[in-house]
């Protein structure tokens, strides 16, 4: 039996599947990841500081113009569309197979594909709020702001994304832990499982089937029932 058919059978025989995805889920939609050879960490120059510094809370507070220049040019992909993985995952949720989608991505593509129960560990570029009065603003407002997006009250607007030096949202993390701990099958895709604390969620899985879909090896391969080292969109296109 091929690995894709094996995955198809695992899903067919499971009633509580959780999907946990990383940047590799969206690369097939034209959104670069961070750490691969073609990722934005390896290809960016002339910003005056490394991405880990620019995308930090301290940098946002001390140099918001520099932050927004980088952010708009590299983290917003307004024209990106859901790929075969997003669409298949949404379909499996609509069929009652997938109970929750846990994502490290901030692009909103799972919701655009039709997924409803999405836990965004690192937030979303689609949501933005004033640091002063907490008024909400959409992505268009951020894009159309020439320099600094400011609120009608005069306050600085911040994207609802988790920056370096910021903790993940406790409620989102607790919900993710609960879904993973109760899952019968956990499918992890498009992540090398090196970014913590998100990567640590795998330790809460106590179910029957751990499936890893990633182009490269991960340090958790030895724990998996099934490993597929292929592009995740190509895998899901054939099983759903």
C-alpha positions as YAML, in Angstrom:
chain: A
units: angstrom
residues:
- id: 1
  name: UNK
  ca: [0.00, 0.00, 0.00]
- id: 2
  name: UNK
  ca: [1.31, 3.46, -0.88]
- id: 3
  name: UNK
  ca: [1.83, 5.99, 1.88]
- id: 4
  name: UNK
  ca: [-0.93, 8.20, 0.51]
- id: 5
  name: UNK
  ca: [-3.37, 5.31, 0.53]
- id: 6
  name: UNK
  ca: [-2.27, 4.47, 4.04]
- id: 7
  name: UNK
  ca: [-3.05, 8.04, 5.11]
- id: 8
  name: UNK
  ca: [-6.41, 7.85, 3.37]
- id: 9
  name: UNK
  ca: [-7.22, 4.67, 5.30]
- id: 10
  name: UNK
  ca: [-6.11, 6.19, 8.61]
- id: 11
  name: UNK
  ca: [-8.43, 9.16, 8.09]
- id: 12
  name: UNK
  ca: [-11.31, 6.91, 7.00]
- id: 13
  name: UNK
  ca: [-10.98, 4.89, 10.21]
- id: 14
  name: UNK
  ca: [-10.60, 7.89, 12.52]
- id: 15
  name: UNK
  ca: [-13.42, 9.91, 14.07]
- id: 16
  name: UNK
  ca: [-11.31, 12.55, 15.81]
- id: 17
  name: UNK
  ca: [-8.54, 13.99, 13.64]
- id: 18
  name: UNK
  ca: [-6.58, 17.14, 14.47]
- id: 19
  name: UNK
  ca: [-4.42, 18.90, 11.92]
- id: 20
  name: UNK
  ca: [-1.40, 20.90, 13.07]
- id: 21
  name: UNK
  ca: [0.36, 22.89, 10.36]
- id: 22
  name: UNK
  ca: [3.30, 25.21, 9.82]
- id: 23
  name: UNK
  ca: [4.68, 27.49, 7.14]
- id: 24
  name: UNK
  ca: [5.04, 24.65, 4.63]
- id: 25
  name: UNK
  ca: [1.26, 24.48, 4.33]
- id: 26
  name: UNK
  ca: [1.21, 27.93, 2.70]
- id: 27
  name: UNK
  ca: [4.35, 27.80, 0.55]
- id: 28
  name: UNK
  ca: [2.32, 26.23, -2.25]
- id: 29
  name: UNK
  ca: [0.16, 29.35, -2.14]
- id: 30
  name: UNK
  ca: [3.24, 31.45, -2.90]
- id: 31
  name: UNK
  ca: [3.95, 32.50, 0.69]
- id: 32
  name: UNK
  ca: [7.62, 31.91, 1.55]
- id: 33
  name: UNK
  ca: [8.52, 30.20, 4.79]
- id: 34
  name: UNK
  ca: [11.15, 31.54, 7.15]
- id: 35
  name: UNK
  ca: [13.93, 29.02, 7.61]
- id: 36
  name: UNK
  ca: [14.35, 27.00, 4.43]
- id: 37
  name: UNK
  ca: [17.01, 27.80, 1.83]
- id: 38
  name: UNK
  ca: [14.48, 29.94, -0.03]
- id: 39
  name: UNK
  ca: [12.90, 31.35, 3.12]
- id: 40
  name: UNK
  ca: [12.83, 35.04, 3.91]
- id: 41
  name: UNK
  ca: [15.38, 34.68, 6.71]
- id: 42
  name: UNK
  ca: [17.96, 33.60, 4.14]
- id: 43
  name: UNK
  ca: [17.16, 36.02, 1.33]
- id: 44
  name: UNK
  ca: [16.51, 39.40, 2.92]
- id: 45
  name: UNK
  ca: [19.09, 42.16, 3.03]
- id: 46
  name: UNK
  ca: [19.25, 45.92, 3.54]
- id: 47
  name: UNK
  ca: [16.75, 46.16, 6.37]
- id: 48
  name: UNK
  ca: [19.38, 47.18, 8.89]
- id: 49
  name: UNK
  ca: [18.67, 44.29, 11.26]
- id: 50
  name: UNK
  ca: [17.91, 40.56, 11.08]
- id: 51
  name: UNK
  ca: [14.26, 39.45, 10.89]
- id: 52
  name: UNK
  ca: [14.30, 38.13, 14.45]
- id: 53
  name: UNK
  ca: [15.10, 41.67, 15.63]
- id: 54
  name: UNK
  ca: [12.70, 43.53, 13.33]
- id: 55
  name: UNK
  ca: [9.83, 41.23, 14.26]
- id: 56
  name: UNK
  ca: [10.34, 41.73, 17.99]
- id: 57
  name: UNK
  ca: [8.19, 43.65, 20.43]
- id: 58
  name: UNK
  ca: [11.11, 45.91, 21.30]
- id: 59
  name: UNK
  ca: [11.74, 46.85, 17.67]
- id: 60
  name: UNK
  ca: [8.03, 47.50, 17.08]
- id: 61
  name: UNK
  ca: [7.98, 49.86, 20.04]
- id: 62
  name: UNK
  ca: [11.25, 51.65, 19.26]
- id: 63
  name: UNK
  ca: [11.20, 51.69, 15.46]
- id: 64
  name: UNK
  ca: [7.62, 51.20, 14.26]
- id: 65
  name: UNK
  ca: [8.38, 52.66, 10.82]
- id: 66
  name: UNK
  ca: [11.16, 50.13, 10.27]
- id: 67
  name: UNK
  ca: [8.88, 47.37, 11.51]
- id: 68
  name: UNK
  ca: [6.05, 48.28, 9.17]
- id: 69
  name: UNK
  ca: [8.33, 48.60, 6.15]
- id: 70
  name: UNK
  ca: [9.56, 45.04, 6.68]
- id: 71
  name: UNK
  ca: [6.13, 43.74, 7.69]
- id: 72
  name: UNK
  ca: [4.30, 45.11, 4.66]
- id: 73
  name: UNK
  ca: [6.97, 43.98, 2.20]
- id: 74
  name: UNK
  ca: [7.41, 40.45, 3.54]
- id: 75
  name: UNK
  ca: [4.57, 39.20, 5.74]
- id: 76
  name: UNK
  ca: [1.48, 40.42, 3.91]
- id: 77
  name: UNK
  ca: [0.40, 38.37, 0.90]
- id: 78
  name: UNK
  ca: [-3.02, 39.75, 0.11]
- id: 79
  name: UNK
  ca: [-3.42, 37.93, -3.21]
- id: 80
  name: UNK
  ca: [-2.50, 34.46, -1.88]
- id: 81
  name: UNK
  ca: [-5.18, 31.83, -2.38]
- id: 82
  name: UNK
  ca: [-5.80, 28.54, -0.54]
- id: 83
  name: UNK
  ca: [-4.00, 25.59, -2.09]
- id: 84
  name: UNK
  ca: [-4.94, 21.91, -2.30]
- id: 85
  name: UNK
  ca: [-3.94, 21.31, 1.31]
- id: 86
  name: UNK
  ca: [-6.11, 24.11, 2.71]
- id: 87
  name: UNK
  ca: [-9.07, 23.02, 0.59]
- id: 88
  name: UNK
  ca: [-8.77, 19.32, 1.49]
- id: 89
  name: UNK
  ca: [-8.42, 20.09, 5.20]
- id: 90
  name: UNK
  ca: [-11.55, 22.25, 5.05]
- id: 91
  name: UNK
  ca: [-13.42, 19.45, 3.29]
- id: 92
  name: UNK
  ca: [-12.35, 16.91, 5.92]
- id: 93
  name: UNK
  ca: [-13.60, 19.30, 8.60]
- id: 94
  name: UNK
  ca: [-16.95, 19.66, 6.81]
- id: 95
  name: UNK
  ca: [-17.19, 15.86, 6.72]
- id: 96
  name: UNK
  ca: [-16.72, 15.72, 10.49]
- id: 97
  name: UNK
  ca: [-13.30, 14.07, 10.34]
- id: 98
  name: UNK
  ca: [-11.07, 16.98, 11.36]
- id: 99
  name: UNK
  ca: [-12.19, 18.51, 14.64]
- id: 100
  name: UNK
  ca: [-9.68, 21.34, 14.79]
- id: 101
  name: UNK
  ca: [-7.04, 23.03, 12.66]
- id: 102
  name: UNK
  ca: [-4.08, 24.33, 14.64]
- id: 103
  name: UNK
  ca: [-1.81, 26.61, 12.64]
- id: 104
  name: UNK
  ca: [1.39, 28.54, 13.12]
- id: 105
  name: UNK
  ca: [0.57, 30.65, 10.05]
- id: 106
  name: UNK
  ca: [-0.80, 34.17, 10.14]
- id: 107
  name: UNK
  ca: [-2.24, 34.34, 6.61]
- id: 108
  name: UNK
  ca: [-5.86, 33.33, 7.22]
- id: 109
  name: UNK
  ca: [-5.85, 30.87, 4.31]
- id: 110
  name: UNK
  ca: [-7.45, 28.04, 6.28]
- id: 111
  name: UNK
  ca: [-10.51, 30.21, 6.94]
- id: 112
  name: UNK
  ca: [-10.53, 31.41, 3.34]
- id: 113
  name: UNK
  ca: [-10.64, 27.75, 2.27]
- id: 114
  name: UNK
  ca: [-13.66, 27.13, 4.49]
- id: 115
  name: UNK
  ca: [-12.23, 25.80, 7.75]
- id: 116
  name: UNK
  ca: [-14.19, 27.05, 10.74]
- id: 117
  name: UNK
  ca: [-12.49, 25.76, 13.88]
- id: 118
  name: UNK
  ca: [-9.02, 27.26, 13.38]
- id: 119
  name: UNK
  ca: [-6.67, 27.95, 16.27]
- id: 120
  name: UNK
  ca: [-4.09, 30.54, 15.19]
- id: 121
  name: UNK
  ca: [-1.13, 30.14, 17.54]
- id: 122
  name: UNK
  ca: [0.71, 33.17, 16.14]
- id: 123
  name: UNK
  ca: [-2.27, 35.40, 15.37]
- id: 124
  name: UNK
  ca: [-3.36, 36.81, 12.01]
- id: 125
  name: UNK
  ca: [-2.44, 39.67, 9.68]
- id: 126
  name: UNK
  ca: [-6.18, 40.08, 9.06]
- id: 127
  name: UNK
  ca: [-6.74, 41.48, 12.56]
- id: 128
  name: UNK
  ca: [-5.21, 44.71, 13.83]
- id: 129
  name: UNK
  ca: [-5.93, 46.81, 16.87]
- id: 130
  name: UNK
  ca: [-5.08, 50.18, 18.38]
- id: 131
  name: UNK
  ca: [-2.57, 50.00, 21.22]
- id: 132
  name: UNK
  ca: [-4.35, 52.89, 22.90]
- id: 133
  name: UNK
  ca: [-8.11, 52.30, 22.67]
- id: 134
  name: UNK
  ca: [-8.16, 48.73, 21.23]
- id: 135
  name: UNK
  ca: [-10.30, 49.68, 18.22]
- id: 136
  name: UNK
  ca: [-10.13, 47.05, 15.47]
- id: 137
  name: UNK
  ca: [-8.89, 47.58, 11.90]
- id: 138
  name: UNK
  ca: [-8.80, 45.30, 8.88]
- id: 139
  name: UNK
  ca: [-5.87, 44.46, 6.63]
- id: 140
  name: UNK
  ca: [-6.86, 46.98, 3.96]
- id: 141
  name: UNK
  ca: [-6.42, 49.80, 6.46]
- id: 142
  name: UNK
  ca: [-2.87, 48.66, 7.20]
- id: 143
  name: UNK
  ca: [-1.98, 48.33, 3.51]
- id: 144
  name: UNK
  ca: [-3.42, 51.72, 2.60]
- id: 145
  name: UNK
  ca: [-1.62, 53.56, 5.42]
- id: 146
  name: UNK
  ca: [1.32, 55.34, 3.81]
- id: 147
  name: UNK
  ca: [3.68, 55.07, 6.77]
- id: 148
  name: UNK
  ca: [2.43, 54.31, 10.25]
- id: 149
  name: UNK
  ca: [-1.12, 53.01, 10.59]
- id: 150
  name: UNK
  ca: [-2.70, 55.15, 13.29]
- id: 151
  name: UNK
  ca: [-6.09, 55.01, 14.94]
- id: 152
  name: UNK
  ca: [-8.68, 57.80, 14.85]
- id: 153
  name: UNK
  ca: [-7.71, 58.36, 18.49]
- id: 154
  name: UNK
  ca: [-4.08, 58.92, 17.45]
- id: 155
  name: UNK
  ca: [-2.81, 55.62, 18.83]
- id: 156
  name: UNK
  ca: [-0.47, 53.28, 16.96]
- id: 157
  name: UNK
  ca: [-2.11, 50.22, 15.40]
- id: 158
  name: UNK
  ca: [-0.47, 46.83, 15.93]
- id: 159
  name: UNK
  ca: [-1.08, 43.68, 13.91]
- id: 160
  name: UNK
  ca: [-2.63, 40.91, 15.99]
- id: 161
  name: UNK
  ca: [0.41, 38.70, 15.46]
- id: 162
  name: UNK
  ca: [2.73, 37.27, 18.08]
- id: 163
  name: UNK
  ca: [6.10, 38.98, 17.86]
- id: 164
  name: UNK
  ca: [9.40, 37.78, 19.27]
- id: 165
  name: UNK
  ca: [9.49, 38.55, 23.04]
- id: 166
  name: UNK
  ca: [5.71, 38.06, 23.24]
- id: 167
  name: UNK
  ca: [3.98, 35.00, 24.72]
- id: 168
  name: UNK
  ca: [1.46, 32.94, 22.82]
- id: 169
  name: UNK
  ca: [-2.15, 33.48, 23.81]
- id: 170
  name: UNK
  ca: [-2.96, 31.24, 26.78]
- id: 171
  name: UNK
  ca: [-6.53, 30.49, 25.73]
- id: 172
  name: UNK
  ca: [-5.44, 29.44, 22.24]
- id: 173
  name: UNK
  ca: [-2.63, 27.28, 23.58]
- id: 174
  name: UNK
  ca: [-4.88, 25.62, 26.15]
- id: 175
  name: UNK
  ca: [-7.47, 24.84, 23.48]
- id: 176
  name: UNK
  ca: [-4.76, 23.40, 21.21]
- id: 177
  name: UNK
  ca: [-3.47, 21.20, 24.03]
- id: 178
  name: UNK
  ca: [-6.99, 19.95, 24.72]
- id: 179
  name: UNK
  ca: [-7.71, 19.09, 21.08]
- id: 180
  name: UNK
  ca: [-4.38, 17.30, 20.63]
- id: 181
  name: UNK
  ca: [-4.67, 15.40, 23.91]
- id: 182
  name: UNK
  ca: [-8.07, 14.04, 22.87]
- id: 183
  name: UNK
  ca: [-7.29, 13.34, 19.23]
- id: 184
  name: UNK
  ca: [-7.35, 9.83, 17.82]
- id: 185
  name: UNK
  ca: [-5.17, 10.91, 14.88]
- id: 186
  name: UNK
  ca: [-2.80, 13.87, 14.75]
- id: 187
  name: UNK
  ca: [-1.62, 14.98, 11.31]
- id: 188
  name: UNK
  ca: [1.31, 17.39, 11.39]
- id: 189
  name: UNK
  ca: [2.18, 19.04, 8.11]
- id: 190
  name: UNK
  ca: [4.51, 21.65, 6.68]
- id: 191
  name: UNK
  ca: [6.60, 22.17, 9.79]
- id: 192
  name: UNK
  ca: [10.03, 21.00, 10.89]
- id: 193
  name: UNK
  ca: [8.85, 21.22, 14.52]
- id: 194
  name: UNK
  ca: [11.69, 23.43, 15.72]
- id: 195
  name: UNK
  ca: [9.75, 26.54, 16.78]
- id: 196
  name: UNK
  ca: [8.76, 26.44, 20.43]
- id: 197
  name: UNK
  ca: [6.52, 26.57, 22.34]
- id: 198
  name: UNK
  ca: [4.27, 25.54, 19.42]
- id: 199
  name: UNK
  ca: [6.39, 22.50, 18.53]
- id: 200
  name: UNK
  ca: [6.07, 21.25, 22.11]
- id: 201
  name: UNK
  ca: [2.36, 20.59, 21.55]
- id: 202
  name: UNK
  ca: [3.19, 17.19, 20.07]
- id: 203
  name: UNK
  ca: [4.06, 15.86, 23.53]
- id: 204
  name: UNK
  ca: [0.37, 16.03, 24.52]
- id: 205
  name: UNK
  ca: [-0.71, 13.56, 21.85]
- id: 206
  name: UNK
  ca: [-1.69, 10.17, 23.27]
- id: 207
  name: UNK
  ca: [-3.76, 8.84, 20.37]
- id: 208
  name: UNK
  ca: [-3.27, 6.02, 17.89]
- id: 209
  name: UNK
  ca: [-1.90, 7.64, 14.72]
- id: 210
  name: UNK
  ca: [0.80, 10.29, 14.45]
- id: 211
  name: UNK
  ca: [1.30, 11.34, 10.82]
- id: 212
  name: UNK
  ca: [4.12, 13.66, 9.72]
- id: 213
  name: UNK
  ca: [3.97, 15.27, 6.27]
- id: 214
  name: UNK
  ca: [7.00, 17.42, 5.57]
- id: 215
  name: UNK
  ca: [9.52, 17.73, 2.76]
- id: 216
  name: UNK
  ca: [12.42, 17.17, 5.15]
- id: 217
  name: UNK
  ca: [13.01, 15.03, 8.21]
- id: 218
  name: UNK
  ca: [12.03, 16.18, 11.69]
- id: 219
  name: UNK
  ca: [13.37, 15.24, 15.09]
- id: 220
  name: UNK
  ca: [10.03, 13.56, 15.82]
- id: 221
  name: UNK
  ca: [10.11, 11.14, 12.89]
- id: 222
  name: UNK
  ca: [10.87, 8.20, 15.17]
- id: 223
  name: UNK
  ca: [7.57, 8.75, 17.00]
- id: 224
  name: UNK
  ca: [5.39, 8.73, 13.89]
- id: 225
  name: UNK
  ca: [3.27, 5.89, 12.52]
- id: 226
  name: UNK
  ca: [3.47, 7.37, 9.04]
- id: 227
  name: UNK
  ca: [5.98, 9.77, 7.47]
- id: 228
  name: UNK
  ca: [5.45, 11.33, 4.05]
- id: 229
  name: UNK
  ca: [8.31, 13.50, 2.76]
- id: 230
  name: UNK
  ca: [6.39, 15.25, 0.01]
- id: 231
  name: UNK
  ca: [4.72, 18.60, -0.63]
- id: 232
  name: UNK
  ca: [1.62, 18.64, 1.53]
- id: 233
  name: UNK
  ca: [-0.68, 19.99, -1.17]
- id: 234
  name: UNK
  ca: [0.25, 17.14, -3.48]
- id: 235
  name: UNK
  ca: [-0.46, 14.64, -0.71]
- id: 236
  name: UNK
  ca: [-3.88, 16.00, 0.22]
- id: 237
  name: UNK
  ca: [-4.94, 16.44, -3.40]
- id: 238
  name: UNK
  ca: [-4.74, 12.68, -3.82]
- id: 239
  name: UNK
  ca: [-6.39, 11.55, -0.60]
- id: 240
  name: UNK
  ca: [-9.50, 13.74, -0.45]
...
